[in-house]
XYZ file of C-alpha atoms in Angstrom:
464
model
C 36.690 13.689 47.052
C 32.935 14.349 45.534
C 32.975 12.657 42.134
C 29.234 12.596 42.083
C 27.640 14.789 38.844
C 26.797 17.996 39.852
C 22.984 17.324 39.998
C 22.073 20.680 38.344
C 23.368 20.259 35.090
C 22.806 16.126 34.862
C 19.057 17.897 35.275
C 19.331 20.418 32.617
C 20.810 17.835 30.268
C 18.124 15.658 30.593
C 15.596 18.360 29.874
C 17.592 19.557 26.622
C 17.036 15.574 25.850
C 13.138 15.735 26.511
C 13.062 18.879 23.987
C 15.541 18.290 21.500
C 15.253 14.491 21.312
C 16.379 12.302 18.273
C 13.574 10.434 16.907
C 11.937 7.771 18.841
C 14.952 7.639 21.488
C 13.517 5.047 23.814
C 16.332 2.892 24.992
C 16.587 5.494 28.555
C 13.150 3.862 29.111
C 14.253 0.453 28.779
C 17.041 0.914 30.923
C 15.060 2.359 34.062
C 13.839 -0.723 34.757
C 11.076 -1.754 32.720
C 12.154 -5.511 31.467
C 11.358 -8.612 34.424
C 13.999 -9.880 32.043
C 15.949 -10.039 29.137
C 14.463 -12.036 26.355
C 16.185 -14.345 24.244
C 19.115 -12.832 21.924
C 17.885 -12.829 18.304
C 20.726 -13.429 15.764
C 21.465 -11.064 13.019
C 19.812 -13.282 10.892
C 16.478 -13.597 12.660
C 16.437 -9.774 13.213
C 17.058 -9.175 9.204
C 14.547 -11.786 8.599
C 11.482 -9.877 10.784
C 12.386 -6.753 9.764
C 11.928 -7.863 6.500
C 8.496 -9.042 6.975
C 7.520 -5.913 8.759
C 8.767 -4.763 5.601
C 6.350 -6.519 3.279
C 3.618 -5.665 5.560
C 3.757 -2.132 4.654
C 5.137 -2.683 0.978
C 1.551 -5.233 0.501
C -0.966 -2.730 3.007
C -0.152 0.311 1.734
C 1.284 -0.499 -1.897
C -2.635 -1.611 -2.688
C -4.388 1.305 -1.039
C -2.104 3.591 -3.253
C -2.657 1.213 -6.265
C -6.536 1.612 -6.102
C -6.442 5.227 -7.764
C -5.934 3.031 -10.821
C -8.822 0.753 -10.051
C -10.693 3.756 -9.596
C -10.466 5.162 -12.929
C -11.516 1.529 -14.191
C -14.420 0.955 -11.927
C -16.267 4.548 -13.060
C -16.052 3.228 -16.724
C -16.642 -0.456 -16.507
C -19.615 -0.112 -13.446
C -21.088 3.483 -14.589
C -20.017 4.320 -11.308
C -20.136 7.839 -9.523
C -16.913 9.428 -8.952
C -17.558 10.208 -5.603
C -18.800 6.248 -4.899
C -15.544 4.893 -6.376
C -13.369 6.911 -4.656
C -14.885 6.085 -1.408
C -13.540 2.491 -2.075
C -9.986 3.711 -1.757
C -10.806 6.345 0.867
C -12.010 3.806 3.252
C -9.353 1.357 1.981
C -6.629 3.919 3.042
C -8.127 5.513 6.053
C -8.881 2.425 8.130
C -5.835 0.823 7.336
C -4.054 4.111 8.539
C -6.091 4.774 11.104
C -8.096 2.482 13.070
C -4.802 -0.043 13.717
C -5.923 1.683 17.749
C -9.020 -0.267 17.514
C -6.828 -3.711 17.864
C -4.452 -2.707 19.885
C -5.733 -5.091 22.678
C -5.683 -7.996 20.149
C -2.459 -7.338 19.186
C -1.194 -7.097 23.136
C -3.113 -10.081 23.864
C -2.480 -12.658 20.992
C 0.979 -11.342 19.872
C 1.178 -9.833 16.641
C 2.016 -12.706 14.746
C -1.361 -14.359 14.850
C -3.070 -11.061 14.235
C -1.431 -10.626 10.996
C -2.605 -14.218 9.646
C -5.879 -13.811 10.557
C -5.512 -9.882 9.244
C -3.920 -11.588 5.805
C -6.857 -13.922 5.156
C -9.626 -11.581 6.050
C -7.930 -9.229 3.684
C -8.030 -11.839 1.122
C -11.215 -12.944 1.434
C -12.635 -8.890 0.797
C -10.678 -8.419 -2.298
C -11.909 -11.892 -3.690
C -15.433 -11.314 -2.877
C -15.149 -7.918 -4.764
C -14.146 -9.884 -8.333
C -18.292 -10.875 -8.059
C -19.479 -6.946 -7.790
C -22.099 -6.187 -10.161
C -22.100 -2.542 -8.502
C -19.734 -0.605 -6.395
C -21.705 -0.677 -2.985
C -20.471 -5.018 -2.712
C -16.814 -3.305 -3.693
C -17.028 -0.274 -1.028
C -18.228 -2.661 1.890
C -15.512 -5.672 0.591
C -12.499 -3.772 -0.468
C -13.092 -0.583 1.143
C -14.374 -1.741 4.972
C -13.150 -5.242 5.426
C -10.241 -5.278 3.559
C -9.316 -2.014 5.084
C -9.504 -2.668 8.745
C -7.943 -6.032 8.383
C -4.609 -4.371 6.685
C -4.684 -1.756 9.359
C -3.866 -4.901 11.674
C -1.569 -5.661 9.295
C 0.062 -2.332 9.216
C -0.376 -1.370 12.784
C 1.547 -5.020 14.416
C 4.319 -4.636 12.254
C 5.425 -1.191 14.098
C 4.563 -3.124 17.747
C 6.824 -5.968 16.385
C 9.553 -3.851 15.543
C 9.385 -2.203 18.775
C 9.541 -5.419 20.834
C 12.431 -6.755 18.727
C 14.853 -4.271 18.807
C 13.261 -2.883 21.982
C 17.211 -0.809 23.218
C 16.766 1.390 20.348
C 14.126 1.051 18.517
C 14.437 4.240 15.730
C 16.299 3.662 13.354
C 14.534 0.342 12.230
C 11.215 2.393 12.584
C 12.310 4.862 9.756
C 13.756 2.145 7.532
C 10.925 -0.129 7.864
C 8.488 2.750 6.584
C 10.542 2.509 2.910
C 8.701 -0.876 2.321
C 5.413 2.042 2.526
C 7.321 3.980 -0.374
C 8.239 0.698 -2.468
C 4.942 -0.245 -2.303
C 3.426 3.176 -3.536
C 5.975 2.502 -6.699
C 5.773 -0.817 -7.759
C 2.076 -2.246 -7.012
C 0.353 0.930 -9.128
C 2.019 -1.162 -11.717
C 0.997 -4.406 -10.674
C -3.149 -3.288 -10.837
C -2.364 -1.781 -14.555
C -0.616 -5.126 -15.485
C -3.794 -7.536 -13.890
C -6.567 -4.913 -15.501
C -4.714 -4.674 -19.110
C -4.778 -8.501 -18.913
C -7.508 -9.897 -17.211
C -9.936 -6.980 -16.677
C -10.693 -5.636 -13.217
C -12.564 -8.861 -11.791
C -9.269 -11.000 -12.296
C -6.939 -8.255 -10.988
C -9.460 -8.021 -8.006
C -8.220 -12.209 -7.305
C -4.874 -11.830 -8.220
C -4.321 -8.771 -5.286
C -6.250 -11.362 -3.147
C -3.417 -13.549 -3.653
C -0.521 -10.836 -2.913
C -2.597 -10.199 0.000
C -1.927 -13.710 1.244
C 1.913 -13.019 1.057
C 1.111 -11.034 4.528
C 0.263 -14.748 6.167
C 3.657 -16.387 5.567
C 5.843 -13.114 7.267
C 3.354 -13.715 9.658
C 4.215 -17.215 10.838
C 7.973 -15.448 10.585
C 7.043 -12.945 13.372
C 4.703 -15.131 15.143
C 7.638 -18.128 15.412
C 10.542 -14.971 16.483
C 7.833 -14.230 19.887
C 10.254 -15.996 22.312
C 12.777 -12.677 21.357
C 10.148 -10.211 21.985
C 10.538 -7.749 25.040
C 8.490 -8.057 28.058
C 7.883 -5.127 30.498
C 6.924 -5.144 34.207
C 3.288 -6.317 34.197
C 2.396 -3.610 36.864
C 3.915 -0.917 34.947
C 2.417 -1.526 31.712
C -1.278 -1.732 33.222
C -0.480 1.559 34.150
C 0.516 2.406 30.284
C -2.707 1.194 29.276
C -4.966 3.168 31.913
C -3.381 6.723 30.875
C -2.368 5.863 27.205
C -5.446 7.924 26.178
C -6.290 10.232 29.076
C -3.500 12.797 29.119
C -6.216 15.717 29.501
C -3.020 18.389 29.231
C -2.698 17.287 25.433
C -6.216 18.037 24.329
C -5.613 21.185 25.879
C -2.280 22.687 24.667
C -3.461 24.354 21.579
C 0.191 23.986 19.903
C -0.913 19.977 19.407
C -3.992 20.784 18.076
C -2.146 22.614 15.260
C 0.190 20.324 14.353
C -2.764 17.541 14.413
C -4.430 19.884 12.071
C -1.825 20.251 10.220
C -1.229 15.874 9.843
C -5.165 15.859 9.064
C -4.379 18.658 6.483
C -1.436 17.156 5.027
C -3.112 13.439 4.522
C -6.046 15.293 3.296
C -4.533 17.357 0.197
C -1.233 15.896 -0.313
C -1.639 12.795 -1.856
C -4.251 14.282 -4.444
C -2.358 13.374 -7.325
C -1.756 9.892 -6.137
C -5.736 9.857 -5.743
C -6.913 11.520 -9.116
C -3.987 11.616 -11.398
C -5.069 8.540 -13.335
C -8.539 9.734 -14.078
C -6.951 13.389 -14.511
C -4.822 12.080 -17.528
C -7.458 10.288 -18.946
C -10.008 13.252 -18.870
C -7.350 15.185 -20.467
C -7.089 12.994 -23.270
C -4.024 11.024 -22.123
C -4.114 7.174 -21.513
C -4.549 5.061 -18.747
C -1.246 3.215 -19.230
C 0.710 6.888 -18.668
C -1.929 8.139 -15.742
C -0.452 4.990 -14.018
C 3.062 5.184 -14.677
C 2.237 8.704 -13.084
C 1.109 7.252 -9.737
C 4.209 4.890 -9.695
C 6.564 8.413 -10.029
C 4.270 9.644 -6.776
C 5.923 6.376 -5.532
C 9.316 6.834 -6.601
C 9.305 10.019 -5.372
C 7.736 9.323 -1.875
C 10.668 6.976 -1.452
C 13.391 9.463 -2.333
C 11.564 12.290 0.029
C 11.288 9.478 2.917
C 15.438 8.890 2.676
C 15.691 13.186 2.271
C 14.035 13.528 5.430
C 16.209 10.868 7.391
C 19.341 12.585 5.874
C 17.785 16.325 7.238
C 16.435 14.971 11.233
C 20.229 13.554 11.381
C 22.172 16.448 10.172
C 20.281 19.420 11.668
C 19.956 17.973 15.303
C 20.040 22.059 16.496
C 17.191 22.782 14.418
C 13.887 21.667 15.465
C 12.778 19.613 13.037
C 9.363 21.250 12.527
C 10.965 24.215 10.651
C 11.656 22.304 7.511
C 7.656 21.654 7.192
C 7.721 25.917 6.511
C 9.615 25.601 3.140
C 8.131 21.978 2.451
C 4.123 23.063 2.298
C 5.462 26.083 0.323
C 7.152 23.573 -2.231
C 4.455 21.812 -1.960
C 2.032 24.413 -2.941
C 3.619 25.587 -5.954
C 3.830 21.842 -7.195
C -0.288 21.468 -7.023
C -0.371 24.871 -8.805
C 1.483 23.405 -11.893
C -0.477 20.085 -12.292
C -3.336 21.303 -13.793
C -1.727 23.740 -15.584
C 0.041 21.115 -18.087
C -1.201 18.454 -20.482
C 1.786 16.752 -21.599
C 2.780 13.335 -20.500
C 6.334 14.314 -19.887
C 5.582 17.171 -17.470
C 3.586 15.851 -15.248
C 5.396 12.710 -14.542
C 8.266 14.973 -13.344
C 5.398 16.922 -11.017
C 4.202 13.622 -9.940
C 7.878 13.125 -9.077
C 8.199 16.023 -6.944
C 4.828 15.861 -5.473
C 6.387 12.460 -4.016
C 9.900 13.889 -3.257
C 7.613 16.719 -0.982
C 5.099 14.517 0.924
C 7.605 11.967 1.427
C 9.844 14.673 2.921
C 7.626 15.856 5.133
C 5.790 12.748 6.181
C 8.938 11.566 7.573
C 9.586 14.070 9.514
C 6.305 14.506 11.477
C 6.767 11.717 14.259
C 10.179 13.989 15.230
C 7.817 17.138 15.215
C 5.559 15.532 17.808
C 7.940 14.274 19.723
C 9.842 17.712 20.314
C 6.104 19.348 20.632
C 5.024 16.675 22.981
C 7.833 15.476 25.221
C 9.041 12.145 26.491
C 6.115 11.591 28.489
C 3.038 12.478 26.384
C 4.579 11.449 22.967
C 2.846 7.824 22.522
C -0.511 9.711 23.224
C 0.208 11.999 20.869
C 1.294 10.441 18.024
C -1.221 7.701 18.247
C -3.694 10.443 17.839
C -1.111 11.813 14.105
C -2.242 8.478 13.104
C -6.071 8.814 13.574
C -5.723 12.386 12.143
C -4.065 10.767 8.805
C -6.754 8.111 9.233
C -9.355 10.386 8.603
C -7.748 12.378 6.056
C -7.310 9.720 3.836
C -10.529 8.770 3.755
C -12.157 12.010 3.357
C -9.913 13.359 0.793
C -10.548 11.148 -2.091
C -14.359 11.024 -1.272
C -14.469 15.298 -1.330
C -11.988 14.961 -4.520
C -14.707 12.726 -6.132
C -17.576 14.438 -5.175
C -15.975 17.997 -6.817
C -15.662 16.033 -9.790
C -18.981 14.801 -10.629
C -20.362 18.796 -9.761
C -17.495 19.911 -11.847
C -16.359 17.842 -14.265
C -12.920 18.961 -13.725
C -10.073 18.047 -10.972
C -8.774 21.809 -11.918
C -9.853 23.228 -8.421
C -8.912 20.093 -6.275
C -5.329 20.691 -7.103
C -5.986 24.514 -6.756
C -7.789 23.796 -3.086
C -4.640 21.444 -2.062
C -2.435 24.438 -2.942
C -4.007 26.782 0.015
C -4.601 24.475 2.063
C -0.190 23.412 1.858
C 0.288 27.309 2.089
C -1.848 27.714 5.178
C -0.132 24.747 6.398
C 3.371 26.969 6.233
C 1.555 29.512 8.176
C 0.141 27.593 11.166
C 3.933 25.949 11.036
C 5.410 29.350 11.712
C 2.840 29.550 14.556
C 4.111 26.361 15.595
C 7.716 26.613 15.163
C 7.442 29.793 17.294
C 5.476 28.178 20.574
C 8.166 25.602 20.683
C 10.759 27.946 20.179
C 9.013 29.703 23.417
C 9.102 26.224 25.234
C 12.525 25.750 24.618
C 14.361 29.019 25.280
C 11.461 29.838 28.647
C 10.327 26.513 30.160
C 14.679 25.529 30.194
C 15.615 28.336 32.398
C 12.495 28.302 34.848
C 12.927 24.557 35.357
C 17.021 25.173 35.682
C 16.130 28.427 38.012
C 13.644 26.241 40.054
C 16.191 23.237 40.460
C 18.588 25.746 41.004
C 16.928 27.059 44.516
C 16.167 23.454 45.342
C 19.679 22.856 45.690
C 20.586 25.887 47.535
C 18.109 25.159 49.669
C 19.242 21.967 50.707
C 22.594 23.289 51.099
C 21.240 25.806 53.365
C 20.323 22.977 55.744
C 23.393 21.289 55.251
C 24.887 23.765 56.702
C-alpha cells in the first residue's frame, strides 16, 4: 500500500504557506539543510539573558533618537538655532540608525555582532560627549546627528542578526518581543533628557546620555561571550545569500512593492510628527516644556500598547491578510493629526499623543507580515531590508521638512494637516494593495495547482 502524500496537495499546501505565512516563519529553512551543525544548546538562562540585551539595544538606540524632540526645543532657544538646523540633528540621529544598519552588514558577518556593538557603544559615546562642547549646532549635527547615528544603527541592526542566530528554529516570536524594548524606550528616556536639561542644562544632559550610551558595551560583551551558541549555515550556501541578497531584479519591478515601500517611506515620514514637534508645539502654544515632554513619553506609551495590539491582530486573524488592517489604521490615523492642532489644552492632547502612539505602533508592527505575504518566502529578506532603508530615509527627512515649514510659517498647524493626507492616501494605495494580493492569492494558487496538476497526469501517462 501507497502511504506516500499525494504530491498535489503537499504542493498546494506549501504554496498557501508561501502566501499566507505567519510572521518571520523560518524554521522550514533551517530544517532543509542549511546548519554543517548544530551549535551548542544555550540554557534558558543564557537565552533570557541575550534577549535581554538585544533588548536594551533598542530601549538605549531608539529611546534617545525619540528623546531628542526634547533637546530640540532646547537647542533653538539656548543656541538661536534654526528650526530646520535643529531638527536635522534628530533627523539624521533617527534615520541612520534606522536605516543604514545595511552599510555594516559585512562587519557584523565578519566580526560577530558582539564586538560590533562595543565598538558601536563607544563611538556612540564619544559623539554625544563631544556635543556637550557645541558653541553652534553644525559640531551637534555632525556629533550627535552623523556619528552617533550610524554607530547606534550598528547597535540596532546586530541585535536583530543576534536574535536570529540564537533562536535560529523559530526565530519570530522573539523578533516581535524584542522590538517592545523600541516602545519602552520611546516612553521612558523623553523623560530622562527633561530630567538632565531641568538639572544640569543641555551640555550636562548631552554627558550624562553619553554615559547611558555606554550601557550598550556591557550587553555587548553578553552577546559577544554567548557566540559559541550562534547558528552556522553551509558556507557555500550563504555566499550564495550574499551574491543575490540585493539583486532580485523581479522586486524592483513588481509595482505592488513599490507601493507598500511608499507607503513605509510615507508612514516614517508623517507619523511620528508629534513625537518630532510636539514639544516645541506646546511651548509655542503657550504650554510648558515640562508637559510638551510628558507628551512625547504618552507617544511612547502608546507606541508600546499599539506594538502588543498588532501582535494580538497578526495572531488572531491568520485568514485575513494582514495588510487590510493598515486601511482602517491610516484612516485612524488621519483623523488623530486633524485634532492636534485643533486643541490647546494640556489634557487633550496628551490623550491624542496617546492614540497617535496606539496607531503607529499598530501599524508599524504589522508591516514586516505585509511584506512577507506581498513578497514571498524567497524574496522577503530583499524586501524588507529595503522597508528599513525606506523608514531610514523617512525619518530623516521628516523632521528636517517639519522644521523647515516652521521657520516659513511660524506654525506646526499645516504639518499635522499635511500628515493627515498623506495617512489618508496611505488607506487608498492600501486598498490598491490589498486588492493585487488578493489577485495573487485567489489566481497565481489555481494556475500553479492546474500546472502541477498536468505534471502529474503526465507522468502517469507514462507510467502507464
Amino acid at each position: 500500500m501507497n502511504t506516500k502524500e499525494d504530491p498535489v496537495a503537499e504542493t498546494s499546501r506549501h504554496l498557501e504557506h508561501t502566501e499566507k505565512t505567519r510572521l518571520l516563519s523560518t524554521s522550514r529553512s533551517v530544517d532543509r539543510g542549511l546548519r554543517i551543525g548544530h551549535p551548542k544548546a544555550a540554557s534558558k538562562a543564557r537565552k533570557l539573558l541575550v534577549m535581554l540585551s538585544c533588548v536594551m539595544q533598542l530601549f538605549i538606540c531608539n529611546g534617545i533618537g525619540y528623546g531628542l524632540s526634547v533637546m530640540y526645543a532646547e537647542l533653538v532657544v539656548v543656541l538661536d538655532a534654526k528650526r530646520a538646523d535643529a531638527a536635522l540633528v534628530q533627523s539624521l540621529n533617527m534615520g541612520l540608525s534606522a536605516g543604514a544598519g545595511i552599510l555594516f552588514a559585512g562587519f557584523i558577518k565578519k566580526y560577530g555582532p558582539g564586538i560590533c556593538i562595543v565598538v558601536a557603544s563607544v563611538t556612540s559615546s564619544i559623539g554625544l560627549f563631544v556635543s556637550c562642547f557645541a558653541n553652534g549646532i553644525g559640531l551637534i549635527i555632525c556629533f550627535t546627528g552623523v556619528l552617533t547615528g550610524l554607530a547606534m544603527c550598528v547597535c540596532y541592526f546586530a541585535s536583530f542578526v543576534t536574535i536570529s542566530l540564537l533562536f535560529y528554529k523559530d526565530p519570530g516570536f522573539y523578533l516581535i518581543s524584542m522590538t517592545c524594548g523600541t516602545s519602552l524606550g520611546q516612553f521612558i528616556i523623553p523623560l530622562f533628557f527633561e530630567i538632565f536639561i531641568s538639572q544640569y542644562a543641555w551640555s550636562g544632559a548631552f554627558i550624562l546620555l553619553s554615559g547611558l550610551c555606554l550601557n550598550c558595551l556591557q550587553f555587548g560583551l553578553i552577546i559577544h561571550f554567548s557566540r559559541d551558541f550562534f547558528y552556522k549555515g553551509n558556507v557555500q550556501n550563504n555566499k550564495s545569500l550574499r551574491a543575490s541578497a540585493f539583486c532580485d531584479v523581479s522586486l524592483l519591478t513588481d509595482y505592488l512593492i513599490w507601493i507598500l515601500w511608499s507607503n513605509c517611506f510615507l508612514l516614517a515620514l508623517t507619523a511620528n510628527v508629534e513625537a518630532w514637534f510636539i514639544v516645541d508645539h506646546a511651548v509655542s502654544i503657550g504650554l510648558t516644556r515640562e508637559s510638551g515632554s510628558l507628551m512625547v513619553s504618552a507617544v511612547g506609551l502608546g507606541n508600546l500598547i499599539g506594538r502588543i495590539i498588532g501582535s494580538a491582530i497578526r495572531l488572531k486573524c491568520t485568514k485575513t491578510p494582514t495588510v487590510y488592517h493598515w486601511i482602517y489604521l491610516c484612516v485612524l490615523t488621519a483623523a488623530i493629526h486633524l485634532f492636534v492642532p485643533n486643541v490647546g489644552e494640556v489634557f487633550p492632547l496628551i490623550l491624542a499623543c496617546l492614540a497617535t502612539g496606539i496607531a503607529m505602533g499598530t501599524t508599524a508592527a504589522q508591516a514586516p507580515a505585509i511584506m512577507f505575504e506581498a513578497s514571498g518566502l524567497d524574496r522577503y529578506p530583499q524586501g524588507m531590508a529595503m522597508v528599513n532603508v525606506m523608514y531610514g530615509i523617512g525619518e530623516m527627512l521628516g523632521p528636517l521638512l517639519g522644521g523647515m515649514v516652521k521657520d516659513l510659517l511660524g506654525t506646526y498647524d499645516l504639518i499635522f494637516y499635511i500628515a493627515s493626507g498623506v495617512s489618508a492616501y496611505m488607506s487608498v494605495s492600501t486598498i490598491v494593495a490589498a486588492y493585487s494580493i488578493r489577485r495573487r492569492v485567489l489566481w497565481t494558487l489555481p494556475i500553479k495547482r492546474f500546472g502541477i496538476g498536468l505534471c502529474m497526469l503526465w507522468e502517469l501517462y507514462w507510467d502507464v
